[in-house]
Every structure is written in structure tokens, then in C-alpha cells.
JSON list of C-alpha atoms in Angstrom, two decimals:
[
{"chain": "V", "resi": 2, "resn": "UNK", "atom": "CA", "xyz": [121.14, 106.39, 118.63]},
{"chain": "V", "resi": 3, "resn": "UNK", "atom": "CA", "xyz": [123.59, 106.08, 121.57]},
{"chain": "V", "resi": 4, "resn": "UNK", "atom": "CA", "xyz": [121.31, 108.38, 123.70]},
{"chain": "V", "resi": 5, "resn": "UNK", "atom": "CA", "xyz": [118.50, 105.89, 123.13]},
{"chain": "V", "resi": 6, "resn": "UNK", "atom": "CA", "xyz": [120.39, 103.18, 124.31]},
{"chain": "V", "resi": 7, "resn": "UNK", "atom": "CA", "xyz": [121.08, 105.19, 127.28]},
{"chain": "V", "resi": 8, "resn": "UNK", "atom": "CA", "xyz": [117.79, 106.20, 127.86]},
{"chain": "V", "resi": 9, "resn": "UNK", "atom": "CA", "xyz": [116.61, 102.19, 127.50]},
{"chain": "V", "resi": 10, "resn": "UNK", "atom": "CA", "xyz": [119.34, 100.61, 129.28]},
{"chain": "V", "resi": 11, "resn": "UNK", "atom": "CA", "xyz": [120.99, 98.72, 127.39]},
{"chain": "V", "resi": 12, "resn": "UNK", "atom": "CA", "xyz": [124.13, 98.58, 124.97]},
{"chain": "V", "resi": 13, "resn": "UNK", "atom": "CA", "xyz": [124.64, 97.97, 121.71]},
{"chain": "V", "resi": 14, "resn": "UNK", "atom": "CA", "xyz": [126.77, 96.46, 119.23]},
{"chain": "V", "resi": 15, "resn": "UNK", "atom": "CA", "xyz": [128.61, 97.11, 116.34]},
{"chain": "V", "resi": 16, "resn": "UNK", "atom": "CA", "xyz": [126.33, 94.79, 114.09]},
{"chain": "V", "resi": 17, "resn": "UNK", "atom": "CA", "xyz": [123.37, 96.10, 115.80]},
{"chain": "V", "resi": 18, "resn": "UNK", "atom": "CA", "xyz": [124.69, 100.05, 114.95]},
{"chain": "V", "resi": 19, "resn": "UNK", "atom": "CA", "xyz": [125.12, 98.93, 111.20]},
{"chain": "V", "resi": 20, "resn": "UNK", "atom": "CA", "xyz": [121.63, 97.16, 110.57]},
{"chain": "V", "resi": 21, "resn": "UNK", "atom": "CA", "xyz": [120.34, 100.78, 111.90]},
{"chain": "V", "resi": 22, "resn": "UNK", "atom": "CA", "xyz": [122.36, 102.77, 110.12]},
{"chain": "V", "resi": 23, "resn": "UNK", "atom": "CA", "xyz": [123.32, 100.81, 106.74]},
{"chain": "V", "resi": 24, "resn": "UNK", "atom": "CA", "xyz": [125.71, 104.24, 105.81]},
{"chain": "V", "resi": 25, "resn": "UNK", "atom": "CA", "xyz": [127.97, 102.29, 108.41]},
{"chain": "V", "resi": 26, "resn": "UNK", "atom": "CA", "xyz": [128.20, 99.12, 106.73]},
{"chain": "V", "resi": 27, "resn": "UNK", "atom": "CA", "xyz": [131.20, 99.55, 104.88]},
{"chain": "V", "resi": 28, "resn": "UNK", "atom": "CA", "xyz": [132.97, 101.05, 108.00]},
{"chain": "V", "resi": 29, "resn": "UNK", "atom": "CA", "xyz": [136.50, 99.96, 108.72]},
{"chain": "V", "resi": 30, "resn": "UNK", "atom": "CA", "xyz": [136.94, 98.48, 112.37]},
{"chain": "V", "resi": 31, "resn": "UNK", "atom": "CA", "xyz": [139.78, 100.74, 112.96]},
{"chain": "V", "resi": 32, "resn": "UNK", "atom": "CA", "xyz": [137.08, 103.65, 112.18]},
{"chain": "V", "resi": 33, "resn": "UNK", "atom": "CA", "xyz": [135.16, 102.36, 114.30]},
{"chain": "V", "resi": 34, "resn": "UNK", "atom": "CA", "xyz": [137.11, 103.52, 116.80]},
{"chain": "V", "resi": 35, "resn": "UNK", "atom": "CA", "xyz": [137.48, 106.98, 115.82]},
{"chain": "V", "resi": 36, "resn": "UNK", "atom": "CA", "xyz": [133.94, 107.58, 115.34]},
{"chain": "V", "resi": 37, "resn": "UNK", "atom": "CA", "xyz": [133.43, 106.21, 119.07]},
{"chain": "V", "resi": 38, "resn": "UNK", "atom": "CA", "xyz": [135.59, 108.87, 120.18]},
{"chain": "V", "resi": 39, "resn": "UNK", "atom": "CA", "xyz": [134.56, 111.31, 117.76]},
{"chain": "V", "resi": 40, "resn": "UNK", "atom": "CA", "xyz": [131.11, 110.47, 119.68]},
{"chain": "V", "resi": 41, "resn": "UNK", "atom": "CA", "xyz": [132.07, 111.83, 123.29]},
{"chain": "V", "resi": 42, "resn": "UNK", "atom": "CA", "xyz": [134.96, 114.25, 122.11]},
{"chain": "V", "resi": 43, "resn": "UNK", "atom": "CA", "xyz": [133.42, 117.37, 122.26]},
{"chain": "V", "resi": 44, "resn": "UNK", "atom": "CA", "xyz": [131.05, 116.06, 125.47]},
{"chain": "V", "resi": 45, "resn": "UNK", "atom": "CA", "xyz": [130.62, 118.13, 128.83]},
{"chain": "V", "resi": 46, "resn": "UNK", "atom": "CA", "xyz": [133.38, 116.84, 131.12]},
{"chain": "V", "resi": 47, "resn": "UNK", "atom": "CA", "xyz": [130.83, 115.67, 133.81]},
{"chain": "V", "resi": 48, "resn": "UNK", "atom": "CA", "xyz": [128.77, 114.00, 130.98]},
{"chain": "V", "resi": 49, "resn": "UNK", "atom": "CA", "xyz": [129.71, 109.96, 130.91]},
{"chain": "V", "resi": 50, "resn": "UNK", "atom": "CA", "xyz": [130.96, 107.80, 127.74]},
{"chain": "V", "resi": 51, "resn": "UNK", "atom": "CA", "xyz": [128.25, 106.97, 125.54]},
{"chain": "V", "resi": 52, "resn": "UNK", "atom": "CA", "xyz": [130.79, 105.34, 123.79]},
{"chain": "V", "resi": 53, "resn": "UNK", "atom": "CA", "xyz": [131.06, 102.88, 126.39]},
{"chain": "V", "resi": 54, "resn": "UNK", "atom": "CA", "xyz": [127.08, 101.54, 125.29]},
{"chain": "V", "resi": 55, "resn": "UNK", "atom": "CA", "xyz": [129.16, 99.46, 122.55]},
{"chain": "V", "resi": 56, "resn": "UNK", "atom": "CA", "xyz": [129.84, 96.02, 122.97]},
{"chain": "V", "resi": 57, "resn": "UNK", "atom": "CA", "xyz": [130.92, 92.90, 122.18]},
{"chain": "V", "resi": 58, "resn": "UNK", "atom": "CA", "xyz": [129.01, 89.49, 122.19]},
{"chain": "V", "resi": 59, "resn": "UNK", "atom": "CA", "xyz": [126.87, 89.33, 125.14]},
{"chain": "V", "resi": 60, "resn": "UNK", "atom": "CA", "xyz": [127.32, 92.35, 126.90]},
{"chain": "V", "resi": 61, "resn": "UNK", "atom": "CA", "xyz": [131.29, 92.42, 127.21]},
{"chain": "V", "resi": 62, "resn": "UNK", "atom": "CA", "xyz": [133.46, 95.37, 126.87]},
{"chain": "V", "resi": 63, "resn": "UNK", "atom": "CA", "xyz": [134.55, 96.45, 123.78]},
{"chain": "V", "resi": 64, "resn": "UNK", "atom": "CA", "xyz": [138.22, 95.77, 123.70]},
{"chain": "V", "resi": 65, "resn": "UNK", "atom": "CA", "xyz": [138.88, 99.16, 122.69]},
{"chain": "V", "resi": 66, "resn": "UNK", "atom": "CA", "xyz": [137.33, 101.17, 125.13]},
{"chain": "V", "resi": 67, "resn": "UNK", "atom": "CA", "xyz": [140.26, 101.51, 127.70]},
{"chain": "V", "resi": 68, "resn": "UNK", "atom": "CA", "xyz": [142.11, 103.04, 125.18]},
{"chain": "V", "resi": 69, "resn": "UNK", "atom": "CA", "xyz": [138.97, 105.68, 123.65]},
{"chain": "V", "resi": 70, "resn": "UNK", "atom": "CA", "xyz": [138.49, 106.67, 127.71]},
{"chain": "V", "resi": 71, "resn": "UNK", "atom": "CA", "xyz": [142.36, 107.19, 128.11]},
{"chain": "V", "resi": 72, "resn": "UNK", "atom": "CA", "xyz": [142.05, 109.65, 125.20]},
{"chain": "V", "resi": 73, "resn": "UNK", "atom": "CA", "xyz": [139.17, 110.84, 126.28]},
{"chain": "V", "resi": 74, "resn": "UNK", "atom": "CA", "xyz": [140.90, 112.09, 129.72]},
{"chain": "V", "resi": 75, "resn": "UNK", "atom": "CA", "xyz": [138.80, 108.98, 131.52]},
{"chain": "V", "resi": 76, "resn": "UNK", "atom": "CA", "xyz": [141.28, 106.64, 133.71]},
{"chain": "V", "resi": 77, "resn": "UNK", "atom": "CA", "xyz": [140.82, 103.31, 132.51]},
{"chain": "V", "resi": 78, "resn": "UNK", "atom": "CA", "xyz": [143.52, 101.38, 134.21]},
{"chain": "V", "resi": 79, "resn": "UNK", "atom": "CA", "xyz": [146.10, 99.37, 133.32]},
{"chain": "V", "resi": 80, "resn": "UNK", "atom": "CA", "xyz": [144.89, 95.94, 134.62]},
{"chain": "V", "resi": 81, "resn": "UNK", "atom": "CA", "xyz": [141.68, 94.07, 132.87]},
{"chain": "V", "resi": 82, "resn": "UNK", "atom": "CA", "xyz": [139.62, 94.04, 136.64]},
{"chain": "V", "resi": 83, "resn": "UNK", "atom": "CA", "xyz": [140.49, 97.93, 136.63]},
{"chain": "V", "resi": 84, "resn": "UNK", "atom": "CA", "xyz": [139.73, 98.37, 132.43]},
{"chain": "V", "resi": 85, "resn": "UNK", "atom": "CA", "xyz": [136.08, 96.55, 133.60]},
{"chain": "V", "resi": 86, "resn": "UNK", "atom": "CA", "xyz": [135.18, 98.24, 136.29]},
{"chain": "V", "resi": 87, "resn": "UNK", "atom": "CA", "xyz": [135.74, 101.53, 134.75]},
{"chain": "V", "resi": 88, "resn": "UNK", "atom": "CA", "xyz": [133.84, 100.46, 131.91]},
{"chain": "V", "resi": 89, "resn": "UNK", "atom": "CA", "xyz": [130.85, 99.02, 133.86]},
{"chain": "V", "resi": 90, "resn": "UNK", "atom": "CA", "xyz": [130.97, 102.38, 135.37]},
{"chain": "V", "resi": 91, "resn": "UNK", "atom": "CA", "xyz": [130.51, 104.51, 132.57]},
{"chain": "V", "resi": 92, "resn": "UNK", "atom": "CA", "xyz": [127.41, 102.55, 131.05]},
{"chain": "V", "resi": 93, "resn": "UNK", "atom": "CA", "xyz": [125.98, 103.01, 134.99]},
{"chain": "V", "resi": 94, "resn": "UNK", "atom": "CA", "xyz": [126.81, 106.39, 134.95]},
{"chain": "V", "resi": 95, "resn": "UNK", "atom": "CA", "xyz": [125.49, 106.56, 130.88]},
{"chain": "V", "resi": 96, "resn": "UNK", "atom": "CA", "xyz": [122.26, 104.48, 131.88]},
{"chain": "V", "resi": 97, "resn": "UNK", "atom": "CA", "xyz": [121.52, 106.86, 135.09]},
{"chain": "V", "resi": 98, "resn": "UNK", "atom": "CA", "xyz": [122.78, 110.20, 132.90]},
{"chain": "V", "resi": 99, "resn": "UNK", "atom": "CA", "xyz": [120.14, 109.92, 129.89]},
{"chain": "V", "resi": 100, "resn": "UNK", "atom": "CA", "xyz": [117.13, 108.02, 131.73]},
{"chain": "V", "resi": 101, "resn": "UNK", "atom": "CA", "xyz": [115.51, 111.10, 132.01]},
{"chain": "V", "resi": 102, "resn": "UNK", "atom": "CA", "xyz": [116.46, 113.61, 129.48]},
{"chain": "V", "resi": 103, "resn": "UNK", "atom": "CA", "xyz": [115.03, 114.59, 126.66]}
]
């Protein structure tokens, strides 16, 4: 589903992942979380954050994705500019990475 997103150009959000995939509704939002890092764990190195295509509200940064990237080996920053940028990144990189693959 995140590869779609990718491939469209957009992002997503959790209630928008849920109303596609009702086996989610019951979901904790601290698993959320761990399945968006179980999502680009075992990912090629030079392959961006999918993870990064979920949002909040109106196209805003989750406010867990600094930490998933950190674990993820993906400098996030310590400031909220930094955290941003890094994350705006990633759905470029995401958007530009899946546009054309198959």
C-alpha cells in the first residue's frame, strides 16, 4: 500500500491505512510504530523510508518518524527544522524512488 502511495505521490494517514486495511483497526498507536519500522527494516540501504508516506492532519510529519529513521540508521536531527527537512526528504526521495517501478 505504501509503494502505491509512492508511486502516486502522496502520503497517507493512519485513518486512511485503517479504512484500507480494516485488520488494522484495532491497532495500538504504539504498534503503530513498530509496524512502520517493521515496514523499512529489512529495506536496501540506498532504498528511502516508505515509512515516512505517513502523516498527520494535512500533510505534517508524523511525530514519530525522527525516532523510526534514527533506528532505522537515517539521521534525523535533533532540532524540529532538522527532524522536517529530513523527513520532507525521504517522501522526495520515496516519491522519486517508486514513480517508476513496478
Amino acid at each position: 500500500m505504501l509503494e502505491q502511495t509512492a508511486r502516486a505521490g502522496t502520503t497517507t494517514t493512519w485513518p486512511a491505512i485503517r479504512k484500507r486495511l480494516p485488520a488494522l483497526m484495532s491497532l495500538h498507536r504504539d504498534d503503530e510504530s513498530v509496524l512502520l519500522w517493521l515496514v523499512d527494516d529489512d529495506r536496501d540501504q540506498s532504498e528511502p523510508l516508505l515509512s515516512a508516506l505517513v502523516t498527520v492532519g494535512d500533510r505534517q510529519m508524523h511525530p514519530r518518524f525522527p525516532t523510526i529513521a534514527e533506528q532505522l540508521g537515517v539521521p534525523a536531527g535533533r532540532s524540529s527544522t532538522q527532524q522536517r527537512s529530513t523527513w520532507n526528504y525521504e517522501v522526495l526521495k520515496a516519491h522519486q524512488y517508486w514513480r517508476h517501478r513496478h
